[in-house]
Amino acid sequence: MKFFNDSMAMLENTALIERFISYTKIDTTSDGSSESCPSTKNQFDLANLLVKQLAELGLADAAVDENCYVTATLEGKGNDVVGLLAHLDTSSAAPGVDVKAIFHENYDGKPIKLKNDVIIDPATDDYLGLCVGDTVITSDGTTLLGADDKAGIAIIMSALEYYKANPDIPHPTIKVGFTPDEEIGRGHAKFPIEAFGADVAFTLDGGYTGEINVETFEAYSAFVTVNGVPTHPGMAKGKLVNALRFMAKFIDRLPAEISPECTEEREGFIHPYEISGDATSCKCHLILRDFEEEKVLGWGKIVKDLAASVEKEDPRLKVDVKIEFSYPNMHKFLKEKPEIAQRLGEAVRKSGIEAKLEPIRGGTDGSNLSRKGLPTPNIFAGGVNFHGPTEWVSTRAMGYSLCTVLNLMTLYAG
Ligand SMILES: [Zn+2]
């Protein structure tokens, strides 16, 4: 069996970087306030381009459905049908329009200075320090870059390009899937999982060289609503019950040490995330995260108990708490099929790099897809510092990701 471990050769023999840059120029920012699917129509611009390119690469069934899910099949050998997934949208946390990628060739290890006083400093950005001599790509500082997840899309497309140019390289039947609205947690929602027909799938969604993920947060939301008693403030003595004052008390009582800003690695948190309302009625959205379901449900109990303690302070006050499931820790499902993680680790090592099995302090489309019966771990696509103007990617890392995908497919072809 032939394996791939030359990242630079991958960059020379495919249009990986050109593809990536062309995808970053298409604005695909998703919008969590929109009810439609896709949440923004312009995700179709990238979807339609990809369908055309997939057809040119010989995937004759390439299509986009009415919800903006792109699917295509490359027939291959072996018993397994393997999915390769990436997401079309970018986060709304930073502008995604008019992205101008900047190449820092033969990177010299110094802080990278961009527009708007944006600085990416290897002193605080460990991975950047590892990229001396690489080509590092950033935005110009006014937008995000969109390596999350257009690097993943480009890597999948370049794997298909490589198979077209080298038909002797073994691979299983590959199902390609590009999903809308991952950044707003809906990438899995209308995924045509039955029609897709894969036995296992892999997202290419973020992470520096060698990082693979078979574990994500277990995620819930809490919605706390405080209803007070409104009156004219000029005649409010003894009558007004101000919802804002009681919401402030509730938030102040949340344990400070169980917050995103005070936790790391395998620690979970309670994070008051968004607040809206007025003196009459006020609502707070909190996100609850941990790697263990029991613990995250414990965070929900803390929220309920604190809400109840606030409600007790005034009999006229009404405080409601709703807890909603968001996504599961994919490990619950993947641990039943340990061969998937083993094979993925082997594919990384065959690329000549170390396999770093990291839990994601977040979720991917694979979290809910794994719950729905399609086991879907994540493979690094090279990008770092997502959702902001300091986002960057190393071309060498992208080349290694492509090596890993080709090696993984070789292993599945048997
Ligand atoms: Zn992503």
XYZ file of C-alpha atoms and ligand atoms in Angstrom:
415
model
C 0.000 0.000 0.000
C 1.226 3.453 -0.870
C 0.883 6.173 1.746
C 1.327 9.921 1.458
C 3.600 11.897 3.756
C 4.902 14.741 1.608
C 2.829 17.819 2.342
C 4.720 20.010 -0.132
C 4.218 17.487 -2.947
C 0.478 17.611 -2.261
C 0.538 21.399 -2.583
C 2.463 21.146 -5.866
C 0.353 18.391 -7.383
C -3.092 19.792 -6.636
C -4.829 23.172 -6.817
C -5.499 22.979 -3.048
C -4.475 26.530 -2.142
C -5.998 28.157 -5.257
C -9.271 26.397 -4.479
C -9.170 27.521 -0.870
C -8.555 31.158 -1.803
C -11.352 31.130 -4.386
C -13.814 29.764 -1.785
C -12.842 32.403 0.810
C -13.927 35.108 -1.652
C -17.547 33.924 -1.514
C -19.443 35.348 1.461
C -21.251 32.501 3.241
C -21.872 34.071 6.664
C -24.731 32.276 8.398
C -27.363 34.034 10.513
C -28.694 32.499 13.710
C -31.650 34.907 13.801
C -32.997 33.560 10.499
C -35.503 30.697 10.653
C -34.922 29.535 7.064
C -32.614 26.778 5.823
C -30.084 27.796 4.695
C -30.133 30.772 7.062
C -28.587 32.958 4.342
C -29.231 32.558 0.615
C -25.640 33.280 -0.420
C -24.508 29.914 0.939
C -26.034 28.658 -2.320
C -23.377 30.643 -4.253
C -20.637 28.388 -2.895
C -22.868 25.284 -3.018
C -23.633 25.791 -6.714
C -19.959 26.354 -7.555
C -19.033 23.133 -5.733
C -21.691 21.116 -7.573
C -20.235 22.319 -10.872
C -16.677 21.483 -9.778
C -17.691 18.057 -8.419
C -19.277 17.223 -11.780
C -16.073 18.322 -13.538
C -14.140 15.947 -11.257
C -16.337 13.102 -12.458
C -18.861 12.855 -9.620
C -21.858 12.673 -11.916
C -24.553 12.652 -9.199
C -23.348 15.923 -7.621
C -26.345 17.976 -6.532
C -27.516 20.591 -4.062
C -30.927 20.166 -2.435
C -33.451 22.852 -1.520
C -31.882 23.178 1.960
C -28.403 23.820 0.497
C -26.883 20.415 1.276
C -24.373 19.407 -1.409
C -23.866 15.673 -1.932
C -21.917 13.583 -4.458
C -20.534 10.060 -4.838
C -17.170 8.732 -5.989
C -17.486 4.986 -6.503
C -14.639 2.886 -5.128
C -13.736 -0.505 -3.745
C -14.220 -2.299 -0.432
C -17.293 -2.773 1.719
C -17.278 0.547 3.530
C -18.999 3.688 2.290
C -17.116 6.623 3.789
C -18.404 10.197 4.064
C -16.203 13.296 3.866
C -17.922 16.386 5.237
C -17.210 20.093 5.574
C -19.417 23.121 6.162
C -20.216 25.933 3.752
C -20.956 28.738 6.186
C -18.694 31.009 8.215
C -19.345 32.484 11.655
C -21.177 35.794 11.991
C -18.849 36.718 14.885
C -16.601 38.589 12.400
C -17.282 40.011 8.905
C -17.055 37.440 6.098
C -17.609 39.720 3.099
C -14.814 40.844 0.799
C -12.175 38.562 2.356
C -8.690 39.425 1.081
C -6.280 36.610 1.864
C -2.688 37.624 2.546
C 0.190 35.193 2.010
C 3.081 35.412 4.464
C 5.582 33.301 2.551
C 8.576 31.824 4.325
C 7.131 33.121 7.609
C 9.896 34.672 9.732
C 8.478 33.983 13.215
C 7.731 37.639 14.007
C 4.312 39.038 15.041
C 2.048 39.394 11.986
C 0.557 42.909 11.804
C -2.680 43.404 9.890
C -5.142 46.260 9.361
C -7.249 47.572 12.285
C -4.268 46.992 14.626
C -4.849 43.247 14.450
C -1.702 41.415 15.568
C -1.132 37.664 15.505
C 1.748 37.067 17.878
C 3.647 33.776 18.137
C 4.373 34.704 21.788
C 0.707 34.084 22.597
C -0.143 31.827 19.662
C 1.823 28.616 20.191
C 1.045 27.036 16.837
C 2.206 30.089 14.896
C 5.639 29.669 16.465
C 5.782 26.217 14.852
C 5.242 27.675 11.377
C 8.569 29.443 10.772
C 9.454 28.838 7.126
C 5.876 27.895 6.188
C 3.475 29.907 4.095
C 0.949 31.353 6.548
C -2.316 32.753 5.167
C -4.330 35.399 7.059
C -7.060 37.888 6.179
C -6.112 41.569 5.897
C -7.400 42.089 9.454
C -10.812 43.525 8.528
C -12.564 40.137 8.186
C -12.212 36.549 9.254
C -10.311 34.323 6.832
C -12.832 31.509 6.492
C -10.368 28.619 6.855
C -13.212 27.408 9.104
C -14.308 25.630 7.056
C -13.302 26.478 3.499
C -9.927 24.834 4.154
C -11.884 21.626 4.840
C -13.889 21.988 1.632
C -10.723 22.649 -0.403
C -8.985 19.587 1.093
C -11.900 17.299 0.185
C -12.093 18.752 -3.338
C -8.333 18.304 -3.793
C -8.528 14.675 -2.660
C -11.079 14.114 -5.451
C -8.851 16.030 -7.863
C -5.966 13.741 -6.890
C -8.045 10.607 -7.517
C -9.063 11.888 -10.953
C -5.407 12.463 -11.902
C -4.265 9.174 -10.276
C -6.984 6.577 -10.872
C -4.800 3.754 -9.510
C -4.815 5.084 -5.942
C -7.212 2.853 -3.954
C -10.183 4.359 -2.170
C -13.557 3.139 -0.924
C -16.852 4.535 -2.190
C -16.688 8.120 -0.973
C -19.753 10.208 -0.201
C -19.062 13.924 -0.198
C -21.287 16.216 1.880
C -21.108 19.992 2.275
C -23.524 21.349 4.881
C -24.966 24.829 5.513
C -25.352 26.551 8.906
C -22.894 24.558 11.011
C -21.856 27.720 12.835
C -25.396 28.219 14.135
C -25.673 24.591 15.226
C -27.998 23.466 12.429
C -25.605 21.751 10.019
C -26.957 18.341 10.958
C -30.613 19.380 11.120
C -31.709 18.619 7.552
C -28.770 16.439 6.565
C -30.158 13.675 4.320
C -28.537 10.968 6.416
C -30.483 8.012 4.928
C -29.972 8.992 1.293
C -26.334 9.788 2.017
C -25.869 6.124 2.906
C -22.417 6.293 4.515
C -21.318 3.832 7.226
C -18.911 6.309 8.760
C -18.038 9.914 8.004
C -15.315 12.414 8.837
C -15.662 16.177 9.113
C -12.679 18.247 8.019
C -13.291 21.134 10.325
C -10.453 22.929 11.971
C -7.476 22.085 14.088
C -3.743 22.385 13.646
C -1.502 19.666 12.149
C -2.221 16.197 13.473
C -5.254 17.077 15.592
C -8.107 14.598 15.452
C -11.233 14.637 17.570
C -13.467 11.838 18.728
C -14.846 13.800 21.667
C -16.821 17.058 21.883
C -18.627 18.927 24.619
C -22.011 17.696 25.774
C -24.124 20.816 25.286
C -27.339 22.201 26.738
C -28.918 25.662 26.836
C -30.808 27.236 29.735
C -33.360 30.000 29.192
C -34.184 31.958 32.345
C -37.151 34.334 32.215
C -37.840 36.811 35.014
C -41.297 38.411 35.025
C -41.774 41.390 37.329
C -44.693 43.752 37.933
C -44.787 46.920 35.813
C -46.126 50.249 37.023
C -45.602 53.894 36.169
C -42.268 54.685 37.873
C -43.698 57.915 39.321
C -46.235 55.934 41.328
C -44.248 52.764 41.812
C -43.551 52.777 45.541
C -44.433 49.396 46.973
C -45.827 48.221 43.616
C -43.081 47.927 40.991
C -41.144 44.649 40.790
C -38.268 45.301 38.399
C -37.339 42.199 36.400
C -33.934 43.645 35.456
C -32.848 44.029 39.075
C -33.707 40.422 39.841
C -32.060 39.134 36.663
C -28.900 40.998 37.705
C -29.028 39.203 41.074
C -29.447 35.855 39.343
C -26.431 36.420 37.064
C -24.346 37.708 39.977
C -25.008 34.483 41.906
C -23.713 32.205 39.137
C -20.478 30.547 40.349
C -17.666 32.636 38.822
C -15.230 29.726 38.792
C -17.523 27.647 36.548
C -17.213 30.080 33.628
C -15.494 29.851 30.225
C -12.999 32.482 31.351
C -11.918 30.375 34.357
C -11.897 26.870 32.860
C -9.840 24.854 30.374
C -9.104 21.351 29.101
C -11.741 18.953 30.474
C -13.518 21.455 32.730
C -17.052 22.517 31.870
C -18.908 25.770 32.473
C -22.085 27.831 32.778
C -21.972 30.823 30.432
C -24.588 33.618 30.453
C -24.500 34.348 26.762
C -27.262 36.705 25.775
C -29.772 38.877 27.603
C -32.821 40.781 26.395
C -35.823 42.472 27.943
C -36.926 45.370 30.147
C -38.122 46.118 33.683
C -41.293 44.086 33.106
C -39.791 40.915 31.637
C -36.241 39.861 31.014
C -34.759 36.736 29.440
C -31.244 35.308 29.654
C -29.826 32.571 27.442
C -27.074 30.560 29.126
C -25.028 27.811 27.566
C -24.084 24.795 29.684
C -21.084 22.706 28.689
C -19.109 19.736 29.957
C -17.708 16.491 28.592
C -19.877 14.414 30.965
C -23.650 14.436 30.608
C -24.122 14.055 34.365
C -22.038 17.147 35.032
C -23.746 19.318 32.442
C -27.123 18.328 33.898
C -25.642 19.367 37.249
C -24.999 22.836 35.796
C -28.679 22.899 34.841
C -29.603 22.143 38.457
C -27.397 25.012 39.700
C -29.189 27.378 37.302
C -32.606 26.160 38.495
C -31.667 26.436 42.173
C -30.309 29.972 41.783
C -33.389 31.014 39.804
C -35.573 29.594 42.586
C -33.549 31.470 45.232
C -34.201 34.735 43.374
C -37.897 33.969 42.922
C -38.295 33.471 46.670
C -37.268 37.064 47.362
C -40.571 38.503 46.244
C -43.869 36.583 46.040
C -44.975 38.743 43.093
C -41.993 37.652 41.014
C -42.188 34.811 38.485
C -38.974 33.106 37.367
C -39.046 30.326 34.741
C -36.193 28.072 33.667
C -36.188 25.962 30.509
C -33.319 23.552 29.819
C -32.820 22.426 26.207
C -30.477 19.834 24.731
C -28.134 21.134 22.009
C -25.658 18.402 21.033
C -24.065 15.332 22.597
C -20.472 14.367 23.269
C -19.815 12.254 20.160
C -17.588 9.965 22.222
C -20.700 8.263 23.654
C -21.291 6.821 20.188
C -17.747 6.520 18.837
C -16.473 4.468 21.786
C -18.674 1.623 20.578
C -16.649 1.514 17.358
C -13.034 1.968 18.496
C -11.707 0.859 15.106
C -12.750 4.213 13.617
C -10.470 6.237 15.905
C -7.694 3.660 15.527
C -7.797 3.867 11.745
C -7.901 7.654 11.844
C -4.859 7.746 14.133
C -3.021 5.397 11.792
C -3.822 7.594 8.786
C -2.329 10.616 10.591
C 0.833 8.722 11.572
C 1.254 7.406 8.018
C 1.414 11.075 7.008
C 4.629 11.338 9.024
C 3.141 13.462 11.785
C 2.043 12.905 15.355
C -1.637 12.108 15.946
C -3.017 14.435 18.635
C -6.285 13.112 19.978
C -7.813 16.247 21.505
C -11.303 16.709 22.963
C -13.016 19.684 21.290
C -14.236 22.389 23.686
C -17.176 22.876 21.374
C -19.208 20.817 18.939
C -19.149 19.864 15.274
C -21.768 18.619 12.845
C -20.380 15.211 13.807
C -21.740 15.476 17.367
C -25.366 15.245 16.299
C -24.670 13.092 13.217
C -23.034 10.522 15.517
C -26.157 10.635 17.725
C -28.311 10.064 14.649
C -26.382 6.936 13.705
C -23.592 8.205 11.442
C -20.344 8.057 13.469
C -18.455 11.218 12.494
C -15.127 12.169 14.088
C -13.189 15.264 13.013
C -9.888 15.645 11.145
C -7.703 18.770 11.310
C -7.906 21.103 8.324
C -5.045 23.347 9.428
C -6.834 26.510 10.574
C -6.338 28.304 13.899
C -8.126 31.180 15.768
C -11.551 30.717 14.242
C -14.372 33.266 14.139
C -12.205 36.383 14.218
C -9.757 38.542 12.269
C -6.730 36.703 13.721
C -7.734 33.472 11.968
C -4.866 31.919 10.028
C -3.878 28.711 8.282
C -0.539 27.190 7.285
C -0.379 25.692 3.801
C 1.878 22.930 5.110
C -0.828 21.933 7.599
C -3.375 21.831 4.781
C -1.049 19.585 2.771
C -0.719 17.213 5.731
C -4.474 17.157 6.109
C -4.792 16.107 2.468
C -2.166 13.360 3.035
C -4.208 12.160 6.031
C -7.445 12.007 4.019
C -5.787 10.040 1.213
C -4.165 7.651 3.722
C -7.445 7.149 5.561
C -9.219 6.307 2.304
C -6.412 3.865 1.403
C -6.925 2.137 4.772
C -10.692 1.925 4.167
C -10.122 0.499 0.691
C -8.282 -2.352 2.450
Zn -16.082 24.871 11.496
